[in-house]
Amino acid sequence: QITRLKIDVYEEKIRTQDAEFGLLQVQIRPHFYLNSLNIIHSLAAIKEYALIQKMTQHLAEYFRFIIQTKRGTVTLESEIRHVQNYLEIQKLRFPNQLNYEIELPDRFRKCVILPLTIQTFVENSIIHGFALRKELFTIRILVNVDETASDDFLWIEVCDNGVGFSETLLQKLQDGTYENEIFEEGHLGIQNIMQRQHIRYDTGAKLLFSNAKDKGAEIKIGIPLSYVENEEEEDV
């Protein structure tokens, strides 16, 4: 029994290390960094100094959060702020083509969440859903709880008005037979979120995928509702 326990602990440690390595891979986005530098270069060429200041401020906050993701969890408020920085950078990249809406009730701001959970799905929306550049692309993030449920469960919805999931990938995501398809279609971040959620919550977390009735993708992230325990755990 002791030997079996040691093996279980070792295997759990390996799974955790794999998830942490996957998170590191998700963080490394060379195209995003290069695009950001190109935007700054272009703004400097036309002497848009106010926009350069705005861009560099958002980038600084973006990298500041990335450095902090070694921590196991962050507050929902911090994660949303990071997403806003990311989206503001993308709005400078796609002027008048991208918009976003965020609904975060005050009572959920200090809830605990795994870092880069929301940002990963937002990034996937832009990479995979933002195909029709002639139309205004809108991303919505909604945070709420199921008031009718008996347990405390937090739901985070990320939806857009883009091209949506392909029928094949959507079916795989809904059935849970998605691993190869996720890697093949460049959805590495989704796989990492699933892995990290399983390690932290076991079967206590949910990921629901669907396409909107009109158009666009919809993702619902469900996690047990918990709050930061003390001020020191909050992001600096």
PDB file of C-alpha atoms in Angstrom:
ATOM      1  CA  GLN A   1       0.000   0.000   0.000  1.00  0.00           C
ATOM      2  CA  ILE A   2       2.864   2.386   0.810  1.00  0.00           C
ATOM      3  CA  THR A   3       4.505   1.588  -2.530  1.00  0.00           C
ATOM      4  CA  ARG A   4       1.235   2.181  -4.342  1.00  0.00           C
ATOM      5  CA  LEU A   5       0.764   5.469  -2.495  1.00  0.00           C
ATOM      6  CA  LYS A   6       4.258   6.592  -3.483  1.00  0.00           C
ATOM      7  CA  ILE A   7       3.526   5.728  -7.115  1.00  0.00           C
ATOM      8  CA  ASP A   8       0.242   7.677  -7.012  1.00  0.00           C
ATOM      9  CA  VAL A   9       1.999  10.719  -5.528  1.00  0.00           C
ATOM     10  CA  TYR A  10       4.751  10.487  -8.139  1.00  0.00           C
ATOM     11  CA  GLU A  11       2.255  10.195 -10.997  1.00  0.00           C
ATOM     12  CA  GLU A  12       0.305  13.167  -9.668  1.00  0.00           C
ATOM     13  CA  LYS A  13       3.538  15.170  -9.516  1.00  0.00           C
ATOM     14  CA  ILE A  14       4.273  14.262 -13.144  1.00  0.00           C
ATOM     15  CA  ARG A  15       0.781  15.348 -14.202  1.00  0.00           C
ATOM     16  CA  THR A  16       1.207  18.636 -12.373  1.00  0.00           C
ATOM     17  CA  GLN A  17       4.594  19.245 -14.004  1.00  0.00           C
ATOM     18  CA  ASP A  18       3.121  18.462 -17.433  1.00  0.00           C
ATOM     19  CA  ALA A  19       0.321  20.955 -16.804  1.00  0.00           C
ATOM     20  CA  GLU A  20       2.787  23.613 -15.674  1.00  0.00           C
ATOM     21  CA  PHE A  21       4.885  23.005 -18.781  1.00  0.00           C
ATOM     22  CA  GLY A  22       1.761  23.271 -20.912  1.00  0.00           C
ATOM     23  CA  LEU A  23       0.933  26.567 -19.234  1.00  0.00           C
ATOM     24  CA  LEU A  24       4.411  27.815 -20.099  1.00  0.00           C
ATOM     25  CA  GLN A  25       3.829  26.833 -23.730  1.00  0.00           C
ATOM     26  CA  VAL A  26       0.552  28.747 -23.723  1.00  0.00           C
ATOM     27  CA  GLN A  27       2.371  31.815 -22.403  1.00  0.00           C
ATOM     28  CA  ILE A  28       4.950  31.798 -25.213  1.00  0.00           C
ATOM     29  CA  ARG A  29       3.203  33.579 -28.081  1.00  0.00           C
ATOM     30  CA  PRO A  30       5.964  34.888 -30.374  1.00  0.00           C
ATOM     31  CA  HIS A  31       3.501  36.107 -33.009  1.00  0.00           C
ATOM     32  CA  PHE A  32       1.645  38.177 -30.424  1.00  0.00           C
ATOM     33  CA  TYR A  33       4.866  39.753 -29.181  1.00  0.00           C
ATOM     34  CA  LEU A  34       6.107  40.480 -32.712  1.00  0.00           C
ATOM     35  CA  ASN A  35       2.764  41.961 -33.730  1.00  0.00           C
ATOM     36  CA  SER A  36       2.826  44.210 -30.667  1.00  0.00           C
ATOM     37  CA  LEU A  37       6.309  45.469 -31.500  1.00  0.00           C
ATOM     38  CA  ASN A  38       5.271  46.077 -35.101  1.00  0.00           C
ATOM     39  CA  ILE A  39       2.328  48.152 -33.897  1.00  0.00           C
ATOM     40  CA  ILE A  40       4.625  50.305 -31.755  1.00  0.00           C
ATOM     41  CA  HIS A  41       7.025  50.712 -34.692  1.00  0.00           C
ATOM     42  CA  SER A  42       4.185  51.782 -36.991  1.00  0.00           C
ATOM     43  CA  LEU A  43       2.813  54.239 -34.433  1.00  0.00           C
ATOM     44  CA  ALA A  44       6.281  55.738 -33.970  1.00  0.00           C
ATOM     45  CA  ALA A  45       6.599  56.236 -37.730  1.00  0.00           C
ATOM     46  CA  ILE A  46       3.471  58.400 -37.788  1.00  0.00           C
ATOM     47  CA  LYS A  47       4.304  60.049 -34.444  1.00  0.00           C
ATOM     48  CA  GLU A  48       1.255  58.746 -32.562  1.00  0.00           C
ATOM     49  CA  TYR A  49       2.965  59.158 -29.213  1.00  0.00           C
ATOM     50  CA  ALA A  50      -0.215  59.014 -27.128  1.00  0.00           C
ATOM     51  CA  LEU A  51      -1.113  55.631 -28.650  1.00  0.00           C
ATOM     52  CA  ILE A  52       2.458  54.413 -28.113  1.00  0.00           C
ATOM     53  CA  GLN A  53       2.140  55.270 -24.411  1.00  0.00           C
ATOM     54  CA  LYS A  54      -1.190  53.437 -24.259  1.00  0.00           C
ATOM     55  CA  MET A  55       0.221  50.402 -26.041  1.00  0.00           C
ATOM     56  CA  THR A  56       3.331  50.127 -23.877  1.00  0.00           C
ATOM     57  CA  GLN A  57       1.265  50.505 -20.703  1.00  0.00           C
ATOM     58  CA  HIS A  58      -1.017  47.639 -21.730  1.00  0.00           C
ATOM     59  CA  LEU A  59       1.986  45.521 -22.673  1.00  0.00           C
ATOM     60  CA  ALA A  60       3.671  46.205 -19.341  1.00  0.00           C
ATOM     61  CA  GLU A  61       0.545  45.111 -17.453  1.00  0.00           C
ATOM     62  CA  TYR A  62       0.220  42.081 -19.730  1.00  0.00           C
ATOM     63  CA  PHE A  63       3.782  40.888 -19.009  1.00  0.00           C
ATOM     64  CA  ARG A  64       3.420  41.692 -15.325  1.00  0.00           C
ATOM     65  CA  PHE A  65       0.527  39.262 -15.087  1.00  0.00           C
ATOM     66  CA  ILE A  66       2.335  36.585 -17.147  1.00  0.00           C
ATOM     67  CA  ILE A  67       5.244  36.698 -14.683  1.00  0.00           C
ATOM     68  CA  GLN A  68       2.797  36.126 -11.811  1.00  0.00           C
ATOM     69  CA  THR A  69       1.180  33.031 -13.351  1.00  0.00           C
ATOM     70  CA  LYS A  70       3.630  30.785 -11.507  1.00  0.00           C
ATOM     71  CA  ARG A  71       1.159  31.188  -8.688  1.00  0.00           C
ATOM     72  CA  GLY A  72      -1.465  28.470  -8.471  1.00  0.00           C
ATOM     73  CA  THR A  73      -4.442  30.792  -8.625  1.00  0.00           C
ATOM     74  CA  VAL A  74      -5.331  34.448  -9.159  1.00  0.00           C
ATOM     75  CA  THR A  75      -8.401  36.494  -8.376  1.00  0.00           C
ATOM     76  CA  LEU A  76     -11.076  36.747 -11.024  1.00  0.00           C
ATOM     77  CA  GLU A  77     -10.638  40.523 -10.940  1.00  0.00           C
ATOM     78  CA  SER A  78      -6.939  40.143 -11.829  1.00  0.00           C
ATOM     79  CA  GLU A  79      -7.654  37.652 -14.626  1.00  0.00           C
ATOM     80  CA  ILE A  80     -10.287  39.963 -16.138  1.00  0.00           C
ATOM     81  CA  ARG A  81      -7.917  42.925 -15.935  1.00  0.00           C
ATOM     82  CA  HIS A  82      -5.323  40.856 -17.799  1.00  0.00           C
ATOM     83  CA  VAL A  83      -7.902  39.984 -20.466  1.00  0.00           C
ATOM     84  CA  GLN A  84      -8.751  43.670 -20.858  1.00  0.00           C
ATOM     85  CA  ASN A  85      -5.083  44.518 -21.428  1.00  0.00           C
ATOM     86  CA  TYR A  86      -4.873  41.779 -24.046  1.00  0.00           C
ATOM     87  CA  LEU A  87      -8.029  42.997 -25.808  1.00  0.00           C
ATOM     88  CA  GLU A  88      -6.947  46.638 -25.753  1.00  0.00           C
ATOM     89  CA  ILE A  89      -3.712  45.610 -27.483  1.00  0.00           C
ATOM     90  CA  GLN A  90      -5.716  43.710 -30.084  1.00  0.00           C
ATOM     91  CA  LYS A  91      -7.988  46.725 -30.613  1.00  0.00           C
ATOM     92  CA  LEU A  92      -4.911  48.771 -31.517  1.00  0.00           C
ATOM     93  CA  ARG A  93      -3.985  46.021 -33.949  1.00  0.00           C
ATOM     94  CA  PHE A  94      -7.490  45.917 -35.469  1.00  0.00           C
ATOM     95  CA  PRO A  95      -8.864  49.474 -35.156  1.00  0.00           C
ATOM     96  CA  ASN A  96     -12.658  49.733 -35.550  1.00  0.00           C
ATOM     97  CA  GLN A  97     -12.903  45.979 -36.121  1.00  0.00           C
ATOM     98  CA  LEU A  98     -12.912  44.584 -32.575  1.00  0.00           C
ATOM     99  CA  ASN A  99     -15.108  45.242 -29.571  1.00  0.00           C
ATOM    100  CA  TYR A 100     -15.669  43.552 -26.226  1.00  0.00           C
ATOM    101  CA  GLU A 101     -18.155  43.536 -23.347  1.00  0.00           C
ATOM    102  CA  ILE A 102     -17.460  42.309 -19.812  1.00  0.00           C
ATOM    103  CA  GLU A 103     -19.977  41.720 -17.027  1.00  0.00           C
ATOM    104  CA  LEU A 104     -18.282  41.008 -13.705  1.00  0.00           C
ATOM    105  CA  PRO A 105     -20.506  41.570 -10.645  1.00  0.00           C
ATOM    106  CA  ASP A 106     -18.623  43.049  -7.690  1.00  0.00           C
ATOM    107  CA  ARG A 107     -19.349  40.061  -5.449  1.00  0.00           C
ATOM    108  CA  PHE A 108     -17.279  37.787  -7.711  1.00  0.00           C
ATOM    109  CA  ARG A 109     -14.190  39.988  -8.078  1.00  0.00           C
ATOM    110  CA  LYS A 110     -12.243  38.180  -5.328  1.00  0.00           C
ATOM    111  CA  CYS A 111     -13.186  34.700  -6.507  1.00  0.00           C
ATOM    112  CA  VAL A 112     -10.283  32.334  -7.154  1.00  0.00           C
ATOM    113  CA  ILE A 113      -9.521  31.055 -10.667  1.00  0.00           C
ATOM    114  CA  LEU A 114      -6.660  29.330 -12.451  1.00  0.00           C
ATOM    115  CA  PRO A 115      -4.538  31.930 -14.305  1.00  0.00           C
ATOM    116  CA  LEU A 116      -4.971  32.399 -18.060  1.00  0.00           C
ATOM    117  CA  THR A 117      -8.242  30.458 -18.117  1.00  0.00           C
ATOM    118  CA  ILE A 118     -10.402  33.223 -19.597  1.00  0.00           C
ATOM    119  CA  GLN A 119      -7.574  34.791 -21.589  1.00  0.00           C
ATOM    120  CA  THR A 120      -6.912  31.514 -23.411  1.00  0.00           C
ATOM    121  CA  PHE A 121     -10.488  31.264 -24.687  1.00  0.00           C
ATOM    122  CA  VAL A 122     -10.528  34.954 -25.632  1.00  0.00           C
ATOM    123  CA  GLU A 123      -7.290  34.474 -27.564  1.00  0.00           C
ATOM    124  CA  ASN A 124      -8.755  31.429 -29.331  1.00  0.00           C
ATOM    125  CA  SER A 125     -11.783  33.523 -30.303  1.00  0.00           C
ATOM    126  CA  ILE A 126      -9.573  36.060 -32.045  1.00  0.00           C
ATOM    127  CA  ILE A 127      -7.278  33.488 -33.668  1.00  0.00           C
ATOM    128  CA  HIS A 128      -9.964  31.073 -34.868  1.00  0.00           C
ATOM    129  CA  GLY A 129     -13.212  33.052 -34.922  1.00  0.00           C
ATOM    130  CA  PHE A 130     -12.153  36.460 -36.200  1.00  0.00           C
ATOM    131  CA  ALA A 131     -12.238  35.564 -39.907  1.00  0.00           C
ATOM    132  CA  LEU A 132     -14.739  38.037 -41.344  1.00  0.00           C
ATOM    133  CA  ARG A 133     -12.708  41.190 -40.814  1.00  0.00           C
ATOM    134  CA  LYS A 134     -15.293  43.332 -42.642  1.00  0.00           C
ATOM    135  CA  GLU A 135     -17.733  42.916 -39.749  1.00  0.00           C
ATOM    136  CA  LEU A 136     -17.323  44.191 -36.194  1.00  0.00           C
ATOM    137  CA  PHE A 137     -16.084  41.258 -34.105  1.00  0.00           C
ATOM    138  CA  THR A 138     -17.470  41.270 -30.559  1.00  0.00           C
ATOM    139  CA  ILE A 139     -16.378  39.161 -27.603  1.00  0.00           C
ATOM    140  CA  ARG A 140     -18.554  38.962 -24.494  1.00  0.00           C
ATOM    141  CA  ILE A 141     -17.472  37.721 -21.060  1.00  0.00           C
ATOM    142  CA  LEU A 142     -20.214  37.082 -18.512  1.00  0.00           C
ATOM    143  CA  VAL A 143     -19.704  35.954 -14.894  1.00  0.00           C
ATOM    144  CA  ASN A 144     -22.598  34.593 -12.825  1.00  0.00           C
ATOM    145  CA  VAL A 145     -23.837  31.720 -10.669  1.00  0.00           C
ATOM    146  CA  ASP A 146     -26.745  29.350 -11.090  1.00  0.00           C
ATOM    147  CA  GLU A 147     -29.157  30.632  -8.477  1.00  0.00           C
ATOM    148  CA  THR A 148     -31.291  27.491  -8.775  1.00  0.00           C
ATOM    149  CA  ALA A 149     -28.406  25.085  -8.066  1.00  0.00           C
ATOM    150  CA  SER A 150     -27.941  23.637  -4.603  1.00  0.00           C
ATOM    151  CA  ASP A 151     -24.142  23.985  -4.620  1.00  0.00           C
ATOM    152  CA  ASP A 152     -21.941  27.053  -5.012  1.00  0.00           C
ATOM    153  CA  PHE A 153     -20.784  27.007  -8.610  1.00  0.00           C
ATOM    154  CA  LEU A 154     -19.336  29.886 -10.619  1.00  0.00           C
ATOM    155  CA  TRP A 155     -20.023  30.113 -14.353  1.00  0.00           C
ATOM    156  CA  ILE A 156     -17.892  32.152 -16.759  1.00  0.00           C
ATOM    157  CA  GLU A 157     -19.173  32.469 -20.306  1.00  0.00           C
ATOM    158  CA  VAL A 158     -16.991  33.535 -23.237  1.00  0.00           C
ATOM    159  CA  CYS A 159     -18.846  34.021 -26.512  1.00  0.00           C
ATOM    160  CA  ASP A 160     -18.289  35.797 -29.813  1.00  0.00           C
ATOM    161  CA  ASN A 161     -20.033  36.492 -33.115  1.00  0.00           C
ATOM    162  CA  GLY A 162     -17.362  34.833 -35.263  1.00  0.00           C
ATOM    163  CA  VAL A 163     -17.332  31.718 -37.417  1.00  0.00           C
ATOM    164  CA  GLY A 164     -17.887  29.316 -34.513  1.00  0.00           C
ATOM    165  CA  PHE A 165     -16.556  25.778 -34.086  1.00  0.00           C
ATOM    166  CA  SER A 166     -16.474  23.401 -37.005  1.00  0.00           C
ATOM    167  CA  GLU A 167     -19.095  20.682 -36.608  1.00  0.00           C
ATOM    168  CA  THR A 168     -16.409  17.990 -36.357  1.00  0.00           C
ATOM    169  CA  LEU A 169     -14.408  19.738 -33.616  1.00  0.00           C
ATOM    170  CA  LEU A 170     -17.552  20.761 -31.728  1.00  0.00           C
ATOM    171  CA  GLN A 171     -18.781  17.170 -31.633  1.00  0.00           C
ATOM    172  CA  LYS A 172     -15.384  15.997 -30.362  1.00  0.00           C
ATOM    173  CA  LEU A 173     -15.332  18.687 -27.670  1.00  0.00           C
ATOM    174  CA  GLN A 174     -18.829  17.805 -26.504  1.00  0.00           C
ATOM    175  CA  ASP A 175     -18.144  14.064 -26.500  1.00  0.00           C
ATOM    176  CA  GLY A 176     -14.815  14.391 -24.714  1.00  0.00           C
ATOM    177  CA  THR A 177     -12.867  12.728 -27.563  1.00  0.00           C
ATOM    178  CA  TYR A 178     -11.002  15.865 -28.484  1.00  0.00           C
ATOM    179  CA  GLU A 179      -7.306  15.553 -27.628  1.00  0.00           C
ATOM    180  CA  ASN A 180      -5.818  14.906 -31.091  1.00  0.00           C
ATOM    181  CA  GLU A 181      -8.167  17.386 -32.761  1.00  0.00           C
ATOM    182  CA  ILE A 182      -7.248  20.133 -30.296  1.00  0.00           C
ATOM    183  CA  PHE A 183      -3.550  19.763 -31.027  1.00  0.00           C
ATOM    184  CA  GLU A 184      -4.088  19.460 -34.779  1.00  0.00           C
ATOM    185  CA  GLU A 185      -6.226  22.587 -34.972  1.00  0.00           C
ATOM    186  CA  GLY A 186      -3.936  24.670 -32.772  1.00  0.00           C
ATOM    187  CA  HIS A 187      -6.062  24.690 -29.616  1.00  0.00           C
ATOM    188  CA  LEU A 188      -3.205  23.833 -27.268  1.00  0.00           C
ATOM    189  CA  GLY A 189      -4.475  26.244 -24.637  1.00  0.00           C
ATOM    190  CA  ILE A 190      -7.805  24.412 -24.317  1.00  0.00           C
ATOM    191  CA  GLN A 191      -6.034  21.145 -23.616  1.00  0.00           C
ATOM    192  CA  ASN A 192      -3.907  22.847 -20.956  1.00  0.00           C
ATOM    193  CA  ILE A 193      -6.954  24.327 -19.220  1.00  0.00           C
ATOM    194  CA  MET A 194      -8.661  20.943 -19.148  1.00  0.00           C
ATOM    195  CA  GLN A 195      -5.582  19.334 -17.665  1.00  0.00           C
ATOM    196  CA  ARG A 196      -5.056  21.999 -15.003  1.00  0.00           C
ATOM    197  CA  GLN A 197      -8.728  22.025 -14.017  1.00  0.00           C
ATOM    198  CA  HIS A 198      -8.719  18.258 -13.624  1.00  0.00           C
ATOM    199  CA  ILE A 199      -5.665  18.430 -11.351  1.00  0.00           C
ATOM    200  CA  ARG A 200      -7.157  21.170  -9.142  1.00  0.00           C
ATOM    201  CA  TYR A 201     -10.866  20.274  -9.130  1.00  0.00           C
ATOM    202  CA  ASP A 202     -10.876  16.612 -10.213  1.00  0.00           C
ATOM    203  CA  THR A 203     -14.402  16.166 -11.595  1.00  0.00           C
ATOM    204  CA  GLY A 204     -15.646  19.351  -9.930  1.00  0.00           C
ATOM    205  CA  ALA A 205     -15.100  21.626 -12.941  1.00  0.00           C
ATOM    206  CA  LYS A 206     -16.990  21.796 -16.225  1.00  0.00           C
ATOM    207  CA  LEU A 207     -16.292  23.032 -19.743  1.00  0.00           C
ATOM    208  CA  LEU A 208     -19.242  23.335 -22.115  1.00  0.00           C
ATOM    209  CA  PHE A 209     -18.869  24.100 -25.826  1.00  0.00           C
ATOM    210  CA  SER A 210     -21.535  25.173 -28.300  1.00  0.00           C
ATOM    211  CA  ASN A 211     -22.239  27.362 -31.295  1.00  0.00           C
ATOM    212  CA  ALA A 212     -24.667  30.248 -31.038  1.00  0.00           C
ATOM    213  CA  LYS A 213     -28.003  29.956 -32.820  1.00  0.00           C
ATOM    214  CA  ASP A 214     -27.183  32.820 -35.182  1.00  0.00           C
ATOM    215  CA  LYS A 215     -23.365  32.615 -35.358  1.00  0.00           C
ATOM    216  CA  GLY A 216     -20.310  32.465 -33.162  1.00  0.00           C
ATOM    217  CA  ALA A 217     -18.801  30.213 -30.512  1.00  0.00           C
ATOM    218  CA  GLU A 218     -19.908  29.871 -26.890  1.00  0.00           C
ATOM    219  CA  ILE A 219     -17.814  28.432 -24.056  1.00  0.00           C
ATOM    220  CA  LYS A 220     -19.000  28.037 -20.475  1.00  0.00           C
ATOM    221  CA  ILE A 221     -16.445  27.459 -17.720  1.00  0.00           C
ATOM    222  CA  GLY A 222     -17.851  26.101 -14.488  1.00  0.00           C
ATOM    223  CA  ILE A 223     -15.742  25.939 -11.312  1.00  0.00           C
ATOM    224  CA  PRO A 224     -16.477  25.612  -7.577  1.00  0.00           C
ATOM    225  CA  LEU A 225     -17.062  29.029  -6.073  1.00  0.00           C
ATOM    226  CA  SER A 226     -14.258  30.024  -3.691  1.00  0.00           C
ATOM    227  CA  TYR A 227     -12.813  33.327  -2.548  1.00  0.00           C
ATOM    228  CA  VAL A 228      -9.323  34.551  -1.752  1.00  0.00           C
ATOM    229  CA  GLU A 229      -8.697  33.807   1.918  1.00  0.00           C
ATOM    230  CA  ASN A 230      -6.581  36.817   2.870  1.00  0.00           C
ATOM    231  CA  GLU A 231      -5.252  40.048   1.453  1.00  0.00           C
ATOM    232  CA  GLU A 232      -1.758  38.633   0.939  1.00  0.00           C
ATOM    233  CA  GLU A 233      -3.068  36.172  -1.645  1.00  0.00           C
ATOM    234  CA  GLU A 234      -4.373  38.970  -3.831  1.00  0.00           C
ATOM    235  CA  ASP A 235      -2.329  40.177  -6.788  1.00  0.00           C
ATOM    236  CA  VAL A 236       0.112  42.989  -6.169  1.00  0.00           C
TER     237      VAL A 236
END
